[in-house]
XYZ file of C-alpha atoms in Angstrom:
511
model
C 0.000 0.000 0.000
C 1.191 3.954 -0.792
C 2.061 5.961 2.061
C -0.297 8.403 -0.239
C -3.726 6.413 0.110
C -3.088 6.234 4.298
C -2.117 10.420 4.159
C -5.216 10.675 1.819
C -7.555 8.880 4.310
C -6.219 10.265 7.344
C -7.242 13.362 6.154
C -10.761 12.239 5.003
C -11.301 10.510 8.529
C -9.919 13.815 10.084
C -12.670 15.572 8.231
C -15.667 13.515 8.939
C -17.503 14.245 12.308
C -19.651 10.469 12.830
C -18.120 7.923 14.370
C -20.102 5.492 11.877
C -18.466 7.443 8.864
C -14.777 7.287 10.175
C -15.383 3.342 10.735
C -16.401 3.251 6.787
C -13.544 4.812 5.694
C -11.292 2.490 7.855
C -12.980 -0.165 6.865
C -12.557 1.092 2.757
C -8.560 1.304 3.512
C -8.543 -2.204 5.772
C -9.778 -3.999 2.570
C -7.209 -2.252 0.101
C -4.432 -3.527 2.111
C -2.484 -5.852 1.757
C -2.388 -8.193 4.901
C 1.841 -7.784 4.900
C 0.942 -3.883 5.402
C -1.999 -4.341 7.654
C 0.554 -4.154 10.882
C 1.680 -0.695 10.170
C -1.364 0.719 8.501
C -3.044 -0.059 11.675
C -0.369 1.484 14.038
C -0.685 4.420 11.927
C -4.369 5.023 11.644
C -4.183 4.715 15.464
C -2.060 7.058 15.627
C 1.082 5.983 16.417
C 4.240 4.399 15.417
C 5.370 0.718 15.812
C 8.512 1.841 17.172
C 6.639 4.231 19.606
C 9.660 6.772 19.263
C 12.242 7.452 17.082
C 14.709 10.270 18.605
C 13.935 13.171 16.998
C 12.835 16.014 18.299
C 10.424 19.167 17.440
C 13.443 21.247 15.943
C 14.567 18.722 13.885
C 10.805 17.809 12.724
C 9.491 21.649 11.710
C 12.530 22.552 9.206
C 10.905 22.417 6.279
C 11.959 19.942 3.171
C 11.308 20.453 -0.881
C 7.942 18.196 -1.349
C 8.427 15.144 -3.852
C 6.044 16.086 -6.808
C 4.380 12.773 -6.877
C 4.008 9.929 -4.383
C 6.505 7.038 -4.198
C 6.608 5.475 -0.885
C 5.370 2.443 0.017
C 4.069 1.831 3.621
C 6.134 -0.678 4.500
C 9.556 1.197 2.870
C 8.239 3.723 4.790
C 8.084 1.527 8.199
C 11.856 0.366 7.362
C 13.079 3.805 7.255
C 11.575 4.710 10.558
C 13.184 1.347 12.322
C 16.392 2.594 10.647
C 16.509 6.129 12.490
C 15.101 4.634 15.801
C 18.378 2.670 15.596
C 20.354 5.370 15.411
C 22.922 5.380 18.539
C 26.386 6.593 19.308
C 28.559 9.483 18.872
C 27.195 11.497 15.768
C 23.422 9.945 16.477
C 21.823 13.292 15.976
C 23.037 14.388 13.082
C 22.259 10.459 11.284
C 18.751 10.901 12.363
C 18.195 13.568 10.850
C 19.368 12.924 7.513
C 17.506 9.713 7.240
C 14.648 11.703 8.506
C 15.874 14.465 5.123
C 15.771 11.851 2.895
C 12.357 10.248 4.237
C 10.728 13.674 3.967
C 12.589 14.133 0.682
C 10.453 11.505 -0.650
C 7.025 12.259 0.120
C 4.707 14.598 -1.443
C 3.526 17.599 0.756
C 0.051 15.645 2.320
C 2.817 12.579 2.942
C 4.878 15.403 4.951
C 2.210 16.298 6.850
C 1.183 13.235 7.267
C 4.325 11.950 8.718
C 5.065 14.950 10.827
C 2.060 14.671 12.775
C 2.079 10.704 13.057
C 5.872 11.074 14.751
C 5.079 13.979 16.785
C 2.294 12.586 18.244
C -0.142 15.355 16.675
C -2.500 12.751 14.655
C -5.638 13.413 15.794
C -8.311 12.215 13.350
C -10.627 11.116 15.896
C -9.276 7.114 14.828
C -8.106 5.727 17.963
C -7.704 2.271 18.764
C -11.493 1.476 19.406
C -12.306 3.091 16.220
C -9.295 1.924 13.976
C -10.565 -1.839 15.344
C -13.952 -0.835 14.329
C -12.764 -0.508 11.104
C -10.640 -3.918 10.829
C -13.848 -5.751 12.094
C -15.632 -3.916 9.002
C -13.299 -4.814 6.989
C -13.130 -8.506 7.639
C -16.903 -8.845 8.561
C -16.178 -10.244 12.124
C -17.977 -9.666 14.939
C -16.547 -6.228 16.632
C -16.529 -7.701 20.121
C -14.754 -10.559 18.702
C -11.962 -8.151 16.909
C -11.403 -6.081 19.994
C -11.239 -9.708 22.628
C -8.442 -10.310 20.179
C -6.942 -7.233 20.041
C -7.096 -7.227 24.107
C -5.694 -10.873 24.755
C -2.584 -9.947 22.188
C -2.027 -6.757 23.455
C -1.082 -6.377 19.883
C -3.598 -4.582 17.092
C -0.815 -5.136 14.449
C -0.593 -8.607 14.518
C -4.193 -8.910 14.913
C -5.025 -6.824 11.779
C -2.369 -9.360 9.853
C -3.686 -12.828 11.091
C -7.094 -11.868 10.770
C -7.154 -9.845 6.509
C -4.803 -12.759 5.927
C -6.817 -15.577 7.294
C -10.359 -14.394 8.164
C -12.691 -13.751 10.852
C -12.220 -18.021 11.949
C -8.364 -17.396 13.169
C -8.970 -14.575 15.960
C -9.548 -18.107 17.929
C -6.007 -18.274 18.028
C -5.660 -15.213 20.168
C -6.306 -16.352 23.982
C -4.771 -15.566 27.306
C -1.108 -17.207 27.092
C 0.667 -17.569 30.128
C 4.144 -15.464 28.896
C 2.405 -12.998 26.998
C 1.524 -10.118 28.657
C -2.330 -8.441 27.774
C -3.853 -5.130 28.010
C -5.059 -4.373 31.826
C -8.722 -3.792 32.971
C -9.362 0.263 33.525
C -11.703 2.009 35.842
C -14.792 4.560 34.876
C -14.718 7.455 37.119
C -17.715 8.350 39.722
C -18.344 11.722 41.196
C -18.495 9.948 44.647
C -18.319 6.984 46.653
C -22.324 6.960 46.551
C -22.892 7.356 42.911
C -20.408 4.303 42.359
C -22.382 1.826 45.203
C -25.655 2.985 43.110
C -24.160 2.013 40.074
C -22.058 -1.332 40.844
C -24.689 -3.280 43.458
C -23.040 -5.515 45.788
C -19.317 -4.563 45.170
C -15.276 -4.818 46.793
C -13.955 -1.303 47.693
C -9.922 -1.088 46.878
C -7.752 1.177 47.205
C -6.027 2.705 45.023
C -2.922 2.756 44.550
C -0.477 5.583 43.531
C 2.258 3.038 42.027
C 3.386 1.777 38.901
C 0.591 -1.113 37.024
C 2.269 -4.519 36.182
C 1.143 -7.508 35.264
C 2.914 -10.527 36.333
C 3.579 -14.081 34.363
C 5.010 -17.123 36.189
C 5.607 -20.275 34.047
C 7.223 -22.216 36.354
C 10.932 -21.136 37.160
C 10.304 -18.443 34.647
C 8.667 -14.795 35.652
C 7.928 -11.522 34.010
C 7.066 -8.495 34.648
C 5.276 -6.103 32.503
C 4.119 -2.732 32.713
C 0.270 -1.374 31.483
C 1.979 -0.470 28.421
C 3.322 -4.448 27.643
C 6.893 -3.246 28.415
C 9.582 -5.722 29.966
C 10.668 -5.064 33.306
C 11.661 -8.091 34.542
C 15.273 -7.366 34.819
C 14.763 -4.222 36.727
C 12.382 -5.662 39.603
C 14.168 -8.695 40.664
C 12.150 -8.617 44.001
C 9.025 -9.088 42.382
C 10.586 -12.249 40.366
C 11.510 -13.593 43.935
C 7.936 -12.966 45.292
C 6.090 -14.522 42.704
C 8.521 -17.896 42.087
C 7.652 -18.390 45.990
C 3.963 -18.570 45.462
C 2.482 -21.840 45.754
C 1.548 -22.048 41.915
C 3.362 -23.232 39.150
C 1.724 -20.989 36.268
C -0.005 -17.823 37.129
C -0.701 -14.221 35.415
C -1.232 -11.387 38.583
C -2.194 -8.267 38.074
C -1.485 -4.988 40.482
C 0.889 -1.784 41.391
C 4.488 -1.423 42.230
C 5.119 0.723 45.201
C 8.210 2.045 47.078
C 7.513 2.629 51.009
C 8.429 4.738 53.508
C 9.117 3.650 56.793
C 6.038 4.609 58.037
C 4.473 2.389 55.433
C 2.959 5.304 53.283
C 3.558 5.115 49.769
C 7.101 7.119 48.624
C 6.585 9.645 45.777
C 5.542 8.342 42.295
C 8.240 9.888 40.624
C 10.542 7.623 43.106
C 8.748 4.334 41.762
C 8.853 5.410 38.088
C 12.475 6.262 38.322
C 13.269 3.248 39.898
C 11.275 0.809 37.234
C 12.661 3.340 34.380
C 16.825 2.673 34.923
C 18.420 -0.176 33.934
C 21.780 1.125 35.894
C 22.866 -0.684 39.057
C 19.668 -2.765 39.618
C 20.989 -3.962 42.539
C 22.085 -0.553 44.448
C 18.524 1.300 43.282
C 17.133 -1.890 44.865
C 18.876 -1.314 48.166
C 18.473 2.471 47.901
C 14.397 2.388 46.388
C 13.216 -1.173 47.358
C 9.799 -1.853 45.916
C 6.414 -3.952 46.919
C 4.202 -5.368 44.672
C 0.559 -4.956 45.850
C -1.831 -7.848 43.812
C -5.438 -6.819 43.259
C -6.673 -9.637 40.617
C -5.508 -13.418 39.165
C -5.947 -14.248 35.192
C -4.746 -17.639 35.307
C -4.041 -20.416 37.532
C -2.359 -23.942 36.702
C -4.162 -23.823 33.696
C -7.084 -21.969 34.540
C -8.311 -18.886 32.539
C -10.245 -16.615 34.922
C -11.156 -13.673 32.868
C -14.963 -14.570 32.619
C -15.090 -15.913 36.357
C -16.865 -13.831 38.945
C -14.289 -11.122 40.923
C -15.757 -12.497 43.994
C -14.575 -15.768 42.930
C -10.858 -14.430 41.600
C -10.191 -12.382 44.601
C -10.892 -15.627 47.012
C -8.176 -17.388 44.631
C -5.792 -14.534 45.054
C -6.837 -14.485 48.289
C -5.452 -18.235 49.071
C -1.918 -17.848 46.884
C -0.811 -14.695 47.774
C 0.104 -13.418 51.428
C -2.001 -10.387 52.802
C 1.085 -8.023 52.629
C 1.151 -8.090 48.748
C -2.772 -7.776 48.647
C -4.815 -4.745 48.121
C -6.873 -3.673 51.176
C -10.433 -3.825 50.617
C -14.055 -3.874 51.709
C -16.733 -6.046 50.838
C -20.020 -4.132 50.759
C -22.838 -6.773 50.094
C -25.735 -4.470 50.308
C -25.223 -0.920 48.763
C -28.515 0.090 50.220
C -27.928 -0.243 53.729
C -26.786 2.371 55.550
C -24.214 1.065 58.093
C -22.528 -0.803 54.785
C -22.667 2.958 53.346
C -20.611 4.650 56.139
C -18.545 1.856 56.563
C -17.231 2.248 52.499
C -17.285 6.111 53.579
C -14.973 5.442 56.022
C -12.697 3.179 54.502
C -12.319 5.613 51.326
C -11.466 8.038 54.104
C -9.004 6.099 55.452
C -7.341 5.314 52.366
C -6.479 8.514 51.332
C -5.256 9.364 54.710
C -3.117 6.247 54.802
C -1.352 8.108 51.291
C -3.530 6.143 48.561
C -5.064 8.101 45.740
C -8.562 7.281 46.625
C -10.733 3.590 45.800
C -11.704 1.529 43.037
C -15.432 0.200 43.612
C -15.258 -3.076 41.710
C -18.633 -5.157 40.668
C -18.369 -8.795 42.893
C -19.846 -10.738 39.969
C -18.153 -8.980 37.121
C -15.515 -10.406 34.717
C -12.094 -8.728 33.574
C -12.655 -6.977 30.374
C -8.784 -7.284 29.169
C -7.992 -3.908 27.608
C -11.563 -2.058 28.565
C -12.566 0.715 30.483
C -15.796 -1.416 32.123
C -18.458 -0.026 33.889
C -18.031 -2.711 36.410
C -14.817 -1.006 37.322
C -15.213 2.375 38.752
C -12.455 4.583 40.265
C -13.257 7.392 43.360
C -10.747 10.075 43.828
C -10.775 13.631 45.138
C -10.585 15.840 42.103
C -7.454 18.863 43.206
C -7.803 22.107 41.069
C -5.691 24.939 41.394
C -6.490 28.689 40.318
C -3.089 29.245 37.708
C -1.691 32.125 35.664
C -1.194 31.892 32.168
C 2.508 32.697 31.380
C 2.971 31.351 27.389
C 1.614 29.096 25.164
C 3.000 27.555 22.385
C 1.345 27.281 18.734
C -0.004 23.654 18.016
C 0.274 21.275 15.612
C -2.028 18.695 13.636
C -5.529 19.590 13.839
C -4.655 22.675 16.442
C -2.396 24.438 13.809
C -2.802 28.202 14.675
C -3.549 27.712 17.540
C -2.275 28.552 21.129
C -2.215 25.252 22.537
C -0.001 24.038 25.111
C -0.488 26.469 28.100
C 2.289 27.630 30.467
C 1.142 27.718 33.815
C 2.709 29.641 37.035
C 1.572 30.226 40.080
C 1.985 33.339 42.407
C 5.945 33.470 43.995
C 6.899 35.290 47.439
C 8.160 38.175 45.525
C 5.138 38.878 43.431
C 6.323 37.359 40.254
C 4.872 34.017 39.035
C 6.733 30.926 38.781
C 6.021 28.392 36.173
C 5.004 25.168 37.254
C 4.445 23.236 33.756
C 2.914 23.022 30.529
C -0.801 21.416 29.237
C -2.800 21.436 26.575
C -5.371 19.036 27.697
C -8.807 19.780 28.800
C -9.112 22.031 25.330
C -12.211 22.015 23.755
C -12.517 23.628 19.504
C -14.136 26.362 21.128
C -11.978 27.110 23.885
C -8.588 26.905 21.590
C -10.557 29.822 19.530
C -11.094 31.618 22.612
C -7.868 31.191 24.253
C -6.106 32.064 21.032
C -7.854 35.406 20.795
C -7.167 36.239 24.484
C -3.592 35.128 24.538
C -2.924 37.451 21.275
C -4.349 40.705 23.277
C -1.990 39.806 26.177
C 0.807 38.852 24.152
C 4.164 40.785 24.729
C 6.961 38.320 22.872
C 6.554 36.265 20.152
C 8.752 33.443 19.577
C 9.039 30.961 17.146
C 7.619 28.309 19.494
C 4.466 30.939 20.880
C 4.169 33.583 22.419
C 5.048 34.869 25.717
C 1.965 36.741 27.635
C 1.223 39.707 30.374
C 0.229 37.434 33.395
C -3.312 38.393 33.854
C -5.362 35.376 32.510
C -6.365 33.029 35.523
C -6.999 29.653 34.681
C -8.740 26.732 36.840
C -6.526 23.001 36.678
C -7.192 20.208 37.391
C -4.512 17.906 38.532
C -3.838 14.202 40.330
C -1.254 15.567 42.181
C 2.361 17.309 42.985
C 6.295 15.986 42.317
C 9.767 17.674 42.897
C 11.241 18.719 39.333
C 14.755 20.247 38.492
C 12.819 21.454 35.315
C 10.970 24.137 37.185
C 12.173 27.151 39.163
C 9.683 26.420 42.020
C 11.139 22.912 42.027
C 7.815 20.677 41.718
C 4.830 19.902 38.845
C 1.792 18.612 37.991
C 1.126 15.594 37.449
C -1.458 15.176 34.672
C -2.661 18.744 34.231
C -5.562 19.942 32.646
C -7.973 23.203 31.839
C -11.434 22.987 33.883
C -12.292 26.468 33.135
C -10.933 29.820 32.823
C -11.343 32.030 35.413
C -12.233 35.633 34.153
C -13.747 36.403 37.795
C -10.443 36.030 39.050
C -7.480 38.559 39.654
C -3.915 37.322 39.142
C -3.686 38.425 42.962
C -5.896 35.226 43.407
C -4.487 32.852 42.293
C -2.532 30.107 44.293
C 0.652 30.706 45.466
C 3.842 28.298 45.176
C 3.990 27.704 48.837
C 0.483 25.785 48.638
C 1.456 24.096 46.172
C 4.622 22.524 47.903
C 2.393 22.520 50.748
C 0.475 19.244 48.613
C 4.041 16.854 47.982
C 3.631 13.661 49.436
């Protein structure tokens, strides 16, 4: 297949506003493939790459390149080319990159360019996620969508999905079950508003907590153990304590699923950022062990000696987790058997209480007679968590890219310093709405008072509400901590940059 016909429908899915017409168009470019390209053209409809990144940077991507006048890439040449820059290492890297990158871009026509750019930058958003790009395969194939996406789940893998199944038809997703070894997207959690809408809407129901830690999933196969993380990555090597955990159990083959924490010695969970540094360095596994040593806390068992549990009841799981796995690497929780009465009420009150005082990020109400939807954000599944905002002040913002071209996207964000000035805490862009990027755009032009190539730089008079799950130490900043997973609620027009929150409460909020 051309690079040309995936630029050409990217562009035409981009366009189209129902979900139903997006799916057709997948489902148009599904069946043109060949089932050698389906891997990549799938990645790439989705929205990202199969080598997830590739080493170059923003600079190098916005110089511009002379177009090719017509197109001659192939998707897979194209693929090739991209594993040949992610290889890039060594002295001299930087420079290699970006000449394979030249001669890539060299190569496609201007739609291919943009095309390209956007797809490595992260900016492709054409409303064809994952749900929707699987959607279209199913289409495509004419299998059953719930049958697609169980696939898609239990392989952790839409690539080699989209190959087995254009190649073979709708008969071979059989193939793709829960495999002991092979790691498989994680259950996810709806949110509630509150510990009483999510008893209303689950019936008789576990409350967990939840835990601020890193998700793994965990595959014994005898001797042999692994450790993945939510995104299907490898960590084995770096978390030899869980390996010696798990090869004790009294199981021979077993998939666990659950959070890896670092303590204090007080027992309250360390700072995230001291987990995800620990799981993220390969360097002196044995000293960051000593220095950072981490717990695994189990919450749910796929598989035992042969056993898959996904369809069995949670009630039924958690009694088997229950029996292989000692209390200290188990999740606290509370069984609430009747939502309706009260005492059961307070009691689930009180224990979401406790949680968060005990450090955790809040609960996750679970359904007792639900299954584990591999890969799915169920309903049976729903996550309670105090919602922090903070009243900002719009510093910056920098112009977007992909669909928010001409825009000022990405917000900089300060908050109100002893002195008077503002220090910036970080950077979002999520939260946006069409509207609000118009709006914000506008505003942020009146206010502007330095334009750089990046954005523009802004009087500090725009208060903005963010939301946030919570607060980490950063070199990055001058106040020395960040947001973690910052986003726009609402601007704040009412407001006064005088009222906004100062950086002393928000150090005041580090673990």
């Amino acid at each position: 297949m051309r690079l040309a016909d995936i630029a050409r429908a990217s562009r035409d899915i981009g366009a189209a506003s129902a979900r139903t017409e997006k799916v057709a168009l997948l489902a148009e470019l599904f069946r043109a493939a060949d089932p050698a390209d389906a891997p990549v053209v799938i990645m790439y409809m989705s929205g990202r790459l199969p080598q997830r990144r590739i080493g170059v940077g923003w600079n190098t991507l916005r110089e511009r390149r002379e177009p090719s006048p017509e197109p001659r890439l192939g998707v897979r040449e194209v693929d090739a080319l991209l594993t040949r820059i992610a290889a890039v290492s060594g002295k001299g890297a930087q420079g290699e990159r970006k000449r394979l990158l030249d001669e890539l871009l060299g190569a496609a026509t201007e739609e291919e360019q943009l095309f390209l750019l956007r797809l490595i930058s992260g900016e492709l958003r054409q409303g064809a996620l994952d749900a929707v790009a699987v959607e279209g395969l199913a289409s495509a194939a004419g299998a059953p969508v719930a049958d697609v996406r169980q696939a898609v789940m239990l392989s952790g893998s839409p690539a080699a999905v989209a190959e087995v199944l254009l190649s073979r038809g709708p008969s071979a997703l059989a193939e793709f079950r829960l495999t002991v070894g092979r790691p498989v997207l994680p259950m996810l959690a709806h949110t509630a508003k509150g510990i009483d809408e999510a008893l209303a809407r689950t019936g008789p129901c576990a409350l967990e907590e939840k835990l601020d830690g890193i998700r793994i999933q965990v595959h014994r196969d005898g001797d042999d153990v692994r450790v993945f993380t939510r995104t299907l990555a490898d960590i084995t090597d770096r978390t030899p304590e869980v390996v010696a955990l798990v090869r004790a159990l009294p199981v021979r083959r077993v998939v666990l699923d659950g959070e890896l924490l670092a303590f204090d010695e007080r027992g309250r969970p360390r700072p995230f950022q001291e987990t995800s540094g620990r799981t993220g360095s390969t360097l002196d596994v044995a000293g960051a062990q000593t220095a950072v040593p981490l717990s695994p806390v189990f919450f749910e068992v796929l598989h035992v000696d042969g056993e898959d549990l996904l369809d069995t009841p949670a009630a039924e799981r958690r009694a088997l987790l229950d029996r292989l796995v000692p209390e200290a690497q188990r999740v606290r929780r509370l069984v609430v058997a009747d939502p309706t009465d009260p005492k059961e009420r307070a009691a689930a009150a009180a224990f979401a209480a406790e949680a968060l005082e005990r450090g955790q990020e809040g609960v996750v109400v679970k359904s007792l007679d639900a299954g584990y939807s591999a890969g799915r954000r169920g309903t049976s599944w729903l996550k309670v968590k105090p919602v922090h905002t903070l009243d900002l002040v719009v510093l910056g913002a920098e112009w977007g890219h992909g669909r928010r071209t001409g825009t000022l996207s990405n917000l900089h964000l300060g908050a109100r310093a002893a002195d008077g000035t503002f220090a910036m805490l970080g950077k979002t862009f999520k939260g946006l709405t069409d509207a609000l990027l118009t709006w914000q755009t506008e505003r942020l032009r009146k206010l502007t008072v330095a334009e750089e190539t990046w954005g523009v730089t802004v009087r500090p008079e725009l208060v903005v509400e963010i939301a946030f799950d919570g607060v980490q130490r950063s070199t990055r900043y001058p106040a020395g901590v960040t947001l973690r997973f910052a986003r726009v609620v609402r601007y704040r027009e009412d407001k006064l940059p005088s009222d906004a929150d100062t950086v002393e409460s928000v150090t005041a909020l580090l673990p």
